Amino acid sequence: MLKIIVFGSLFVAHCFVSSEIIFDGFDDKFKPEWWQSDIIYQVYVRSFKDSNGDGIGDINGIAEKVDYFKSINVGAVWLSPIYKSPQDDFGYDISSYKEIDPLFGTMKDFERLRGLLHSNDIKLILDFVPNHTSDEHPWFQNSVKKIEPYTNYYVWKNPINGTDGKPRPPNNWLGVFNKGSAWKWNEERQQYYYHAFQRKQPDLNYRNPMVVEEIKNTISYWLGRGVDGFRFDAVNYIYEREDLLDEDRSYIPGIYESDYDYLNHTSTLDQPETYEMVKIWRKLLDTETDDYTAAGVKSKFFMVECYSPLNKVMGYYGNETTPGAHFPFNFLFVRDLSQQSDAYAVNDMIKSWIKNMPKNMWPNWVIGNHDQPRMASRISPMLVDGLHMMQLLLPGTPITYYGDELGIQNTYVRWDQTVDPAGRNVGPLRYTKFSRDPVRSPFPWDDSKNAGFTNGSKTWLPVNPDYWQENLAALSKTKSHLKTYRQLTRLRKMPSFIKGNLHTYVLSKWVFGFSRSFYDHPTFFVIINFGSEIENVDIKSVRKTLPDIMKVKVSSTNSGYVTGNLLRISNILLRPKASLVLSTSRLNEDSYK
């Protein structure tokens, strides 16, 4: 017997934006590339699973959990850097681009993991760091000594002599990790080298053609090892102004003179040459793809990280004639979405990305990563399901940060436990503002010692104390964010989400909605209450062609509804922070299960 749920009247003043088509969708002939249809899952390797008891996650630990990736319908796994490194910045300081760090395993372990992933139809993406190396890299060691051809592999500049006769940095540029100048004096070479990040991370000199070739050769090396793609770290830093022009003050309140944000970075970010280099990398990948496609291998892919204004970020797409990255990361939900965001703001974020993309480019949606607070802590634990509905059901590629599918929150890390250089560098009074440790804590697999992350006695970062109840094993047994995530990842395989168009709606100040439609397939309508009060939602008034009654396909844990409920769409009672995915189909579609 079907039960139709209708609620009594609850008056709420509504002002809404009429239906607006944001994304046109495709015809039935469209066949998406894997990076368009698959979910990309980011693994912070140190924190995912430890296989040898040293308290640090590793490659073999990831291999143990391939079945988990399958269970949440992940199509590609992106690993944080696993290259040989002194680990001063946990792998983002590379001392050899073509070796695996022993901390994580061996090349044989890597090849085994790649084989396991590929046999399960899961792609492998590596985090690549093109901007800088470790100061322990042989290139830098030789550059210090001016041993050719390495003399100019890095950005070296002469000092300016101060009034006291001591050498001074050549300009006022600041380092990202909040320790003042971005220049470090090298006594042996008697010059300064530039480091956008840590002092132990000298920047490569891309004005040297040999450096360009070294990086291209490295990319080709890993493609030859069977890697399916890359995430390029901090791409917008790779070039600086050649004339070393000082940067102006930002005048942001409460910023110290030594803080990176004290300046506007017009001389060190998003230089014209950077966009051209991204196009060179894309041409390399496309050329390699042609070779691999001939051998039956699917296309190679790369995405780039750049925290920049939207107009500058869009430049990393390139254009149809000379494409750049397959996409730059979309950080709008990370940087702009907050507890203050209403439905109008959410609508604007989605529109601003899709409408500003160059022609025929592909969107993507990011809610969290290894550098940003967990989405459940940053916005609200109660909105986790609604955020996943947006991320997974909007047109484009979703990138999930490990553990976000569980809705886990930041782990409080005391000063004496802090290891992140971004936090250590500013001291105990300010470390909580800058440290990234809280978002990198070990994955909570179960309620055993150390959350099942390791059988060792200690973990490299503390496990979240709530692991005894907020863990994978426990959340798999009850209605949870994890179960909702799994429902959504199955649902997004349907043509309406892979190929369909997108309409967005502001149903009230705090209720945002969007619909996905594709020809004669079911239409889906998503509604999310970003507010703190119950709302009566009337979908029929903005989409009159919809049937009067629709079925609940996915419901948030706090919604009060379950899959299969039938709702009269002119009168839906939506709790605070609750969300629903509704379908025009009355049947149980099996095509996505």
XYZ file of C-alpha atoms in Angstrom:
593
model
C 0.000 0.000 0.000
C 1.422 3.388 -0.982
C 1.408 6.067 1.646
C 1.230 9.715 0.628
C 2.563 12.076 3.269
C 0.898 15.509 3.394
C 1.514 18.013 6.171
C -0.773 20.705 7.472
C -0.169 24.312 6.624
C 2.813 26.151 8.051
C 3.071 29.712 6.851
C 6.531 30.868 5.869
C 7.062 33.933 3.690
C 8.686 32.810 0.437
C 10.445 34.774 -2.233
C 11.978 32.665 -4.934
C 13.971 32.861 -8.113
C 12.131 31.380 -11.069
C 13.454 28.281 -12.765
C 16.732 28.975 -14.515
C 18.575 26.520 -16.722
C 22.240 26.575 -15.734
C 23.600 23.613 -17.665
C 22.188 22.359 -20.986
C 23.217 18.741 -20.720
C 23.996 16.421 -23.625
C 22.283 14.253 -26.199
C 22.056 10.494 -25.929
C 25.191 10.007 -28.031
C 27.394 11.599 -25.368
C 29.851 9.098 -23.921
C 31.688 10.589 -20.942
C 35.357 10.021 -20.270
C 36.122 8.181 -17.039
C 37.160 11.399 -15.309
C 33.732 12.866 -16.100
C 31.625 9.966 -14.861
C 33.734 8.646 -11.969
C 33.992 9.859 -8.389
C 37.558 10.816 -7.449
C 38.449 9.870 -3.872
C 41.376 11.632 -2.211
C 43.493 9.428 0.066
C 45.869 11.172 2.452
C 48.239 8.214 2.506
C 49.749 8.771 5.971
C 46.282 8.616 7.519
C 44.324 5.997 5.589
C 45.560 2.554 6.735
C 48.818 1.377 8.294
C 49.898 -2.140 7.319
C 53.177 -2.519 9.242
C 52.474 -1.120 12.708
C 54.634 2.019 12.540
C 51.614 4.288 13.008
C 51.836 5.794 9.521
C 49.565 4.843 6.623
C 51.180 3.202 3.617
C 50.637 1.754 0.148
C 49.930 -1.775 1.348
C 47.372 -0.388 3.778
C 45.535 1.214 0.861
C 45.705 -2.078 -1.033
C 43.915 -3.749 1.885
C 40.953 -1.416 1.372
C 40.282 -1.660 -2.358
C 37.004 -3.426 -1.563
C 35.978 -0.376 0.440
C 36.475 1.873 -2.579
C 34.226 -0.468 -4.550
C 31.593 -0.408 -1.809
C 31.245 3.372 -2.044
C 31.377 3.339 -5.864
C 34.639 5.252 -6.192
C 36.044 5.235 -9.732
C 39.433 6.846 -9.156
C 41.773 7.083 -6.161
C 44.070 10.088 -5.799
C 47.077 9.536 -3.521
C 48.909 12.294 -1.673
C 52.649 12.330 -2.548
C 54.389 8.984 -2.087
C 57.735 10.002 -3.631
C 61.023 9.883 -1.742
C 61.063 12.801 0.684
C 62.551 14.027 3.982
C 58.882 14.515 5.011
C 59.391 18.058 6.268
C 56.082 18.886 4.593
C 54.836 15.289 4.596
C 55.765 14.438 1.029
C 55.263 17.802 -0.633
C 59.034 18.231 -0.351
C 60.338 15.734 -2.896
C 63.947 14.537 -2.967
C 63.412 12.087 -5.853
C 60.488 12.229 -8.257
C 61.024 8.683 -9.511
C 61.357 6.742 -6.260
C 58.833 5.626 -3.635
C 59.574 6.789 -0.107
C 60.398 3.732 2.075
C 57.972 5.115 4.657
C 55.138 4.186 2.284
C 56.570 1.048 0.696
C 58.415 0.004 -2.421
C 57.921 0.269 -6.166
C 56.753 -3.340 -6.078
C 54.081 -2.343 -3.522
C 53.041 0.513 -5.790
C 52.728 -1.775 -8.796
C 50.676 -4.247 -6.770
C 48.286 -1.474 -5.675
C 47.987 -0.199 -9.244
C 47.173 -3.722 -10.418
C 44.538 -4.219 -7.708
C 42.873 -0.912 -8.508
C 42.879 -1.510 -12.250
C 41.523 -5.049 -11.868
C 38.608 -3.471 -9.992
C 38.138 -0.817 -12.689
C 39.462 1.949 -10.425
C 41.869 4.523 -11.830
C 45.015 5.684 -10.022
C 45.863 9.388 -9.743
C 49.112 10.688 -8.242
C 49.641 14.007 -6.501
C 52.411 15.786 -8.395
C 54.420 18.733 -7.033
C 55.814 20.801 -9.934
C 56.582 24.083 -8.153
C 59.405 23.048 -5.836
C 61.534 20.195 -4.554
C 63.186 19.437 -1.243
C 66.514 21.134 -0.576
C 67.788 17.560 -0.254
C 67.045 16.827 -3.894
C 70.289 16.195 -5.847
C 69.279 18.937 -8.293
C 69.386 21.506 -5.492
C 72.549 20.152 -3.939
C 74.280 20.471 -7.305
C 72.744 23.870 -7.924
C 74.246 25.182 -4.680
C 77.653 24.074 -5.938
C 76.978 25.465 -9.446
C 77.528 22.068 -10.984
C 76.183 22.103 -14.530
C 73.598 21.688 -15.828
C 71.968 22.373 -12.434
C 73.296 25.880 -11.738
C 70.051 27.593 -12.743
C 67.541 24.865 -11.877
C 66.262 27.068 -9.034
C 65.439 30.751 -8.546
C 68.686 32.316 -7.320
C 69.130 36.061 -6.852
C 71.845 38.355 -5.541
C 71.327 40.149 -2.235
C 70.676 43.785 -1.594
C 73.180 45.127 0.915
C 71.655 46.795 3.919
C 73.023 49.828 5.745
C 74.743 47.468 8.160
C 76.557 45.766 5.283
C 74.683 42.493 5.718
C 72.938 40.854 2.752
C 69.210 41.510 2.463
C 66.557 39.660 0.433
C 66.079 41.041 -3.089
C 62.481 42.092 -2.428
C 59.590 41.909 0.071
C 57.988 38.625 -1.040
C 56.652 36.452 1.801
C 56.507 32.680 2.297
C 53.175 30.879 2.528
C 54.036 29.163 5.788
C 54.186 32.368 7.816
C 57.840 32.740 8.638
C 58.539 36.018 6.939
C 60.629 36.382 3.809
C 60.293 33.913 0.933
C 64.065 34.208 0.396
C 66.718 32.110 2.131
C 70.407 33.030 2.135
C 72.791 30.260 1.068
C 76.238 30.858 2.472
C 78.016 28.490 0.106
C 76.613 29.994 -3.076
C 76.458 33.541 -1.671
C 72.988 34.096 -3.087
C 69.377 33.928 -1.983
C 67.060 31.221 -3.260
C 63.302 31.707 -3.512
C 60.894 29.397 -1.647
C 57.183 30.107 -1.924
C 56.555 27.599 0.877
C 59.030 26.240 3.445
C 62.732 27.111 3.473
C 63.413 23.462 2.721
C 61.254 23.688 -0.431
C 63.195 25.762 -2.990
C 61.232 26.814 -6.077
C 62.209 25.401 -9.450
C 63.157 27.845 -12.201
C 60.750 27.272 -15.083
C 62.534 29.899 -17.169
C 65.210 27.254 -17.596
C 64.159 24.937 -20.499
C 66.021 22.043 -18.874
C 63.738 22.218 -15.836
C 60.707 22.109 -18.122
C 62.083 18.970 -19.769
C 62.894 17.340 -16.416
C 59.294 17.766 -15.282
C 57.911 16.497 -18.587
C 60.167 13.451 -18.369
C 58.917 12.774 -14.855
C 55.294 12.942 -15.982
C 56.049 10.509 -18.811
C 57.855 8.193 -16.395
C 54.776 7.754 -14.203
C 52.438 7.438 -17.165
C 54.699 4.596 -18.257
C 54.185 3.051 -14.815
C 50.443 2.846 -15.476
C 49.252 5.979 -13.686
C 45.942 7.270 -15.072
C 46.344 10.902 -14.152
C 47.677 13.585 -11.851
C 46.628 16.277 -9.485
C 49.144 19.129 -9.875
C 49.819 20.883 -6.588
C 50.109 24.678 -6.232
C 50.289 25.265 -9.981
C 49.673 29.003 -9.766
C 53.035 29.455 -7.979
C 55.359 28.065 -10.658
C 56.361 31.417 -12.195
C 57.250 34.740 -10.572
C 57.816 38.139 -12.131
C 61.285 38.244 -13.589
C 61.798 41.878 -12.538
C 61.205 40.974 -8.833
C 58.664 43.770 -8.361
C 57.684 44.258 -4.702
C 54.135 43.315 -3.739
C 51.725 45.802 -2.167
C 50.112 45.446 1.235
C 46.724 43.750 1.431
C 45.544 45.734 4.465
C 43.624 42.710 5.759
C 42.829 43.387 9.451
C 44.601 41.348 12.111
C 47.415 40.120 9.867
C 51.031 40.108 11.056
C 53.780 41.557 8.853
C 55.331 38.090 8.593
C 52.043 36.462 7.513
C 51.632 35.513 3.876
C 48.339 37.402 3.596
C 50.035 40.658 4.558
C 50.670 41.219 0.821
C 48.691 41.018 -2.421
C 50.530 38.433 -4.496
C 50.499 40.058 -7.898
C 54.147 39.220 -8.623
C 54.208 35.600 -7.487
C 50.883 34.046 -8.512
C 49.064 33.329 -11.793
C 51.702 34.785 -14.085
C 50.981 34.615 -17.870
C 53.737 32.038 -18.363
C 52.015 29.702 -15.893
C 48.965 29.306 -18.118
C 51.193 28.473 -21.064
C 53.034 25.813 -19.055
C 49.743 24.152 -18.122
C 48.904 23.947 -21.828
C 52.300 22.331 -22.486
C 51.543 19.680 -19.862
C 48.120 19.053 -21.389
C 49.666 18.596 -24.828
C 52.068 16.071 -23.325
C 49.236 14.115 -21.701
C 47.161 14.197 -24.888
C 50.135 12.924 -26.880
C 50.742 10.173 -24.350
C 47.007 9.379 -24.365
C 47.093 8.854 -28.126
C 49.876 6.311 -27.651
C 48.128 4.533 -24.811
C 44.708 4.619 -26.482
C 46.206 2.782 -29.424
C 47.121 0.056 -26.929
C 43.578 -0.015 -25.511
C 44.198 2.228 -22.477
C 41.719 4.980 -21.616
C 42.591 8.666 -21.670
C 45.046 10.257 -19.248
C 43.927 13.150 -17.092
C 45.151 15.992 -14.912
C 43.575 18.526 -12.593
C 45.305 21.531 -11.059
C 45.133 23.224 -7.671
C 45.025 27.015 -7.604
C 43.511 29.135 -4.852
C 42.969 32.233 -6.989
C 40.159 34.615 -7.948
C 37.588 32.985 -10.210
C 38.589 34.829 -13.378
C 42.180 33.661 -12.972
C 41.196 30.102 -12.069
C 39.145 29.785 -15.257
C 42.250 30.502 -17.319
C 43.668 27.118 -16.316
C 41.021 25.404 -18.450
C 42.592 26.920 -21.543
C 40.198 26.810 -24.490
C 38.995 24.418 -27.178
C 41.912 25.283 -29.463
C 44.659 25.025 -26.846
C 43.252 23.252 -23.789
C 44.853 23.460 -20.370
C 43.937 21.248 -17.418
C 40.917 18.998 -17.706
C 39.743 21.194 -14.868
C 41.127 23.437 -12.131
C 39.800 22.673 -8.670
C 36.542 24.393 -7.868
C 37.086 25.714 -4.341
C 33.920 27.848 -4.167
C 32.218 25.455 -1.728
C 35.424 25.360 0.330
C 36.201 29.071 0.473
C 32.768 30.743 0.199
C 30.262 28.306 1.676
C 29.777 28.853 5.405
C 27.163 28.680 8.146
C 26.030 32.130 7.001
C 25.369 31.035 3.406
C 21.720 31.180 2.347
C 20.054 29.730 -0.737
C 20.842 32.800 -2.824
C 24.545 32.479 -2.026
C 24.570 28.763 -2.872
C 22.771 29.423 -6.140
C 25.303 32.119 -7.039
C 28.257 29.804 -6.308
C 26.966 27.112 -8.639
C 26.041 29.581 -11.377
C 29.332 31.453 -11.146
C 31.386 28.317 -11.834
C 29.277 26.848 -14.613
C 28.539 30.136 -16.364
C 32.168 31.297 -16.264
C 33.692 28.092 -17.627
C 35.132 28.374 -21.136
C 33.001 26.755 -23.824
C 32.645 22.957 -23.670
C 34.636 22.582 -20.461
C 33.705 20.324 -17.526
C 32.795 21.369 -13.945
C 33.927 19.786 -10.684
C 32.872 20.046 -7.057
C 35.141 20.003 -4.001
C 33.932 20.304 -0.407
C 37.091 19.426 1.517
C 40.735 18.410 1.245
C 43.930 17.974 3.263
C 44.476 21.742 3.628
C 40.994 22.844 4.735
C 38.784 22.230 7.785
C 36.469 19.246 7.522
C 33.142 20.184 5.942
C 31.184 18.866 8.950
C 33.158 21.202 11.242
C 33.295 24.145 8.859
C 29.601 24.246 7.998
C 27.440 21.855 10.035
C 27.360 18.107 10.774
C 23.645 18.193 9.987
C 24.294 19.470 6.456
C 26.691 16.698 5.449
C 24.051 14.825 3.447
C 22.793 17.948 1.723
C 26.325 18.943 0.751
C 26.916 15.485 -0.684
C 23.689 15.747 -2.651
C 25.048 18.882 -4.283
C 28.541 17.537 -4.796
C 27.476 14.193 -6.234
C 24.355 15.145 -8.211
C 25.306 18.446 -9.841
C 26.772 18.082 -13.352
C 30.516 17.540 -13.098
C 33.136 15.489 -11.304
C 32.965 15.153 -7.488
C 36.190 14.867 -5.482
C 35.662 13.352 -2.014
C 38.238 13.770 0.749
C 38.783 10.557 2.714
C 36.421 10.283 5.670
C 34.018 12.968 4.500
C 31.674 10.204 3.393
C 31.361 9.345 7.100
C 30.759 12.961 8.069
C 33.746 12.946 10.427
C 34.789 16.232 12.013
C 38.100 17.922 12.762
C 40.231 16.255 15.414
C 41.503 18.602 18.097
C 45.294 18.402 18.092
C 47.123 19.930 21.050
C 50.219 22.067 20.564
C 52.455 19.287 21.876
C 50.937 16.953 19.256
C 51.202 19.407 16.352
C 53.455 18.344 13.486
C 52.260 20.465 10.552
C 54.891 23.121 9.681
C 52.148 25.632 8.901
C 51.132 25.420 12.556
C 54.558 24.898 14.119
C 55.955 27.990 12.418
C 53.564 30.415 14.119
C 53.907 29.079 17.658
C 51.507 27.858 20.367
C 49.396 31.021 20.510
C 48.305 30.942 16.869
C 48.848 27.371 15.691
C 45.152 26.431 15.737
C 44.479 29.040 13.036
C 47.065 27.662 10.617
C 47.657 23.988 11.424
C 46.214 21.426 9.009
C 46.685 18.510 11.403
C 43.006 18.441 12.535
C 41.851 17.392 9.043
C 44.517 14.690 8.611
C 43.781 12.370 11.518
C 43.681 8.594 10.893
C 40.627 7.042 9.255
C 38.322 5.445 11.880
C 37.735 1.922 10.609
C 36.203 0.431 13.761
C 36.047 0.795 17.554
C 39.178 -1.242 18.307
C 42.428 0.261 19.545
C 43.556 3.189 17.363
C 40.263 2.891 15.439
C 41.599 -0.081 13.486
C 44.021 2.194 11.656
C 47.140 0.430 12.963
C 48.073 -2.531 15.132
C 50.992 -0.492 16.468
C 51.036 1.329 19.788
C 51.006 4.888 18.437
C 49.613 6.884 15.519
C 51.454 9.730 13.766
C 48.532 12.038 14.579
C 45.919 11.411 17.256
C 42.775 9.521 16.304
C 39.568 11.485 16.837
C 38.370 10.597 20.377
C 34.846 9.869 19.107
C 36.109 6.923 17.027
C 34.414 4.460 19.397
C 31.055 5.455 17.894
C 31.897 7.412 14.726
C 33.626 4.681 12.755
C 33.042 2.844 9.490
C 31.914 -0.424 11.058
C 29.324 1.244 13.305
C 28.045 3.653 10.658
C 27.553 0.780 8.208
C 24.883 -0.706 10.500
C 22.577 2.271 10.906
C 21.053 5.156 8.977
C 24.088 7.354 8.616
C 25.932 9.805 6.405
C 27.847 6.835 5.017
C 24.673 5.037 3.933
C 23.336 8.221 2.372
C 26.626 8.694 0.523
C 26.414 5.152 -0.850
C 22.851 5.748 -2.030
C 23.913 8.924 -3.797
C 26.944 7.348 -5.470
C 24.719 4.640 -6.914
C 22.059 7.103 -7.985
C 24.463 9.379 -9.871
C 25.122 6.601 -12.392
C 21.722 7.270 -13.942
C 21.588 9.156 -17.268
C 19.744 12.081 -15.686
C 22.895 12.895 -13.691
C 25.583 11.902 -16.197
C 23.996 13.604 -19.216
C 21.051 15.657 -17.961
C 20.440 19.383 -17.779
C 20.438 21.465 -14.604
C 17.866 23.936 -13.322
C 18.446 25.747 -10.017
C 15.868 27.322 -7.703
C 15.791 29.526 -4.638
C 12.665 28.233 -2.940
C 13.010 30.539 0.054
C 15.824 32.521 1.600
C 17.231 29.333 3.134
C 15.933 26.534 0.902
C 17.894 25.783 -2.249
C 16.813 23.341 -4.926
C 17.966 21.958 -8.234
C 16.603 19.506 -10.774
C 18.233 17.117 -13.248
C 16.375 15.890 -16.336
C 17.287 13.836 -19.386
C 14.757 13.084 -22.127
C 12.271 10.405 -20.998
C 14.316 9.322 -17.979
C 13.071 10.243 -14.491
C 13.464 13.836 -13.374
C 15.082 14.342 -9.975
C 14.555 17.316 -7.695
C 16.924 18.032 -4.788
C 15.937 20.333 -1.926
C 18.238 21.453 0.901
C 17.295 23.565 3.904
C 20.378 25.600 4.847
C 18.449 27.391 7.584
C 17.799 26.737 11.257
C 13.982 26.653 11.084
C 11.411 24.274 9.645
C 10.264 25.286 6.163
C 7.235 24.478 4.050
C 8.552 23.898 0.550
C 6.447 24.298 -2.566
C 8.206 22.828 -5.606
C 5.083 22.810 -7.767
C 4.994 26.605 -7.901
C 8.377 26.778 -9.654
C 8.154 23.614 -11.791
C 4.519 23.241 -12.791
C 5.224 20.389 -15.230
C 6.193 18.058 -12.384
C 3.614 15.573 -11.106
C 1.780 16.530 -7.927
C 3.348 13.633 -6.062
C 7.013 12.549 -6.166
C 8.909 9.762 -4.472
C 11.753 10.128 -1.967
C 14.836 8.479 -3.480
C 17.393 9.638 -0.897
C 16.810 11.409 2.413
C 19.204 13.013 4.850
C 19.622 11.368 8.225
C 17.788 14.249 9.923
C 14.900 14.594 7.451
C 12.295 12.329 9.046
C 11.666 10.663 5.668
C 12.793 7.368 4.187
C 13.296 6.075 0.661
C 9.935 5.278 -0.938
C 7.846 7.915 0.840
C 5.473 9.719 -1.543
C 5.221 13.469 -1.009
C 2.830 16.084 -2.328
C 5.360 18.523 -3.746
C 3.303 21.642 -3.108
C 3.568 21.104 0.630
C 6.783 19.446 1.849
C 7.787 19.977 5.454
C 11.574 20.233 5.591
C 13.401 20.240 8.907
C 16.377 22.556 9.595
C 19.516 21.415 7.691
C 17.545 18.536 6.154
C 17.608 17.528 2.491
C 15.822 15.246 0.026
C 16.263 13.806 -3.432
C 12.854 13.345 -5.060
C 12.064 11.389 -8.226
C 9.208 11.486 -10.729
C 9.404 7.698 -11.008
C 7.096 5.613 -8.849
C 9.111 2.493 -9.644
C 12.227 1.122 -7.989
C 14.852 1.773 -10.664
C 17.445 -0.966 -10.641
C 19.772 0.496 -13.261
C 21.867 2.361 -10.716
C 22.125 -0.321 -8.033
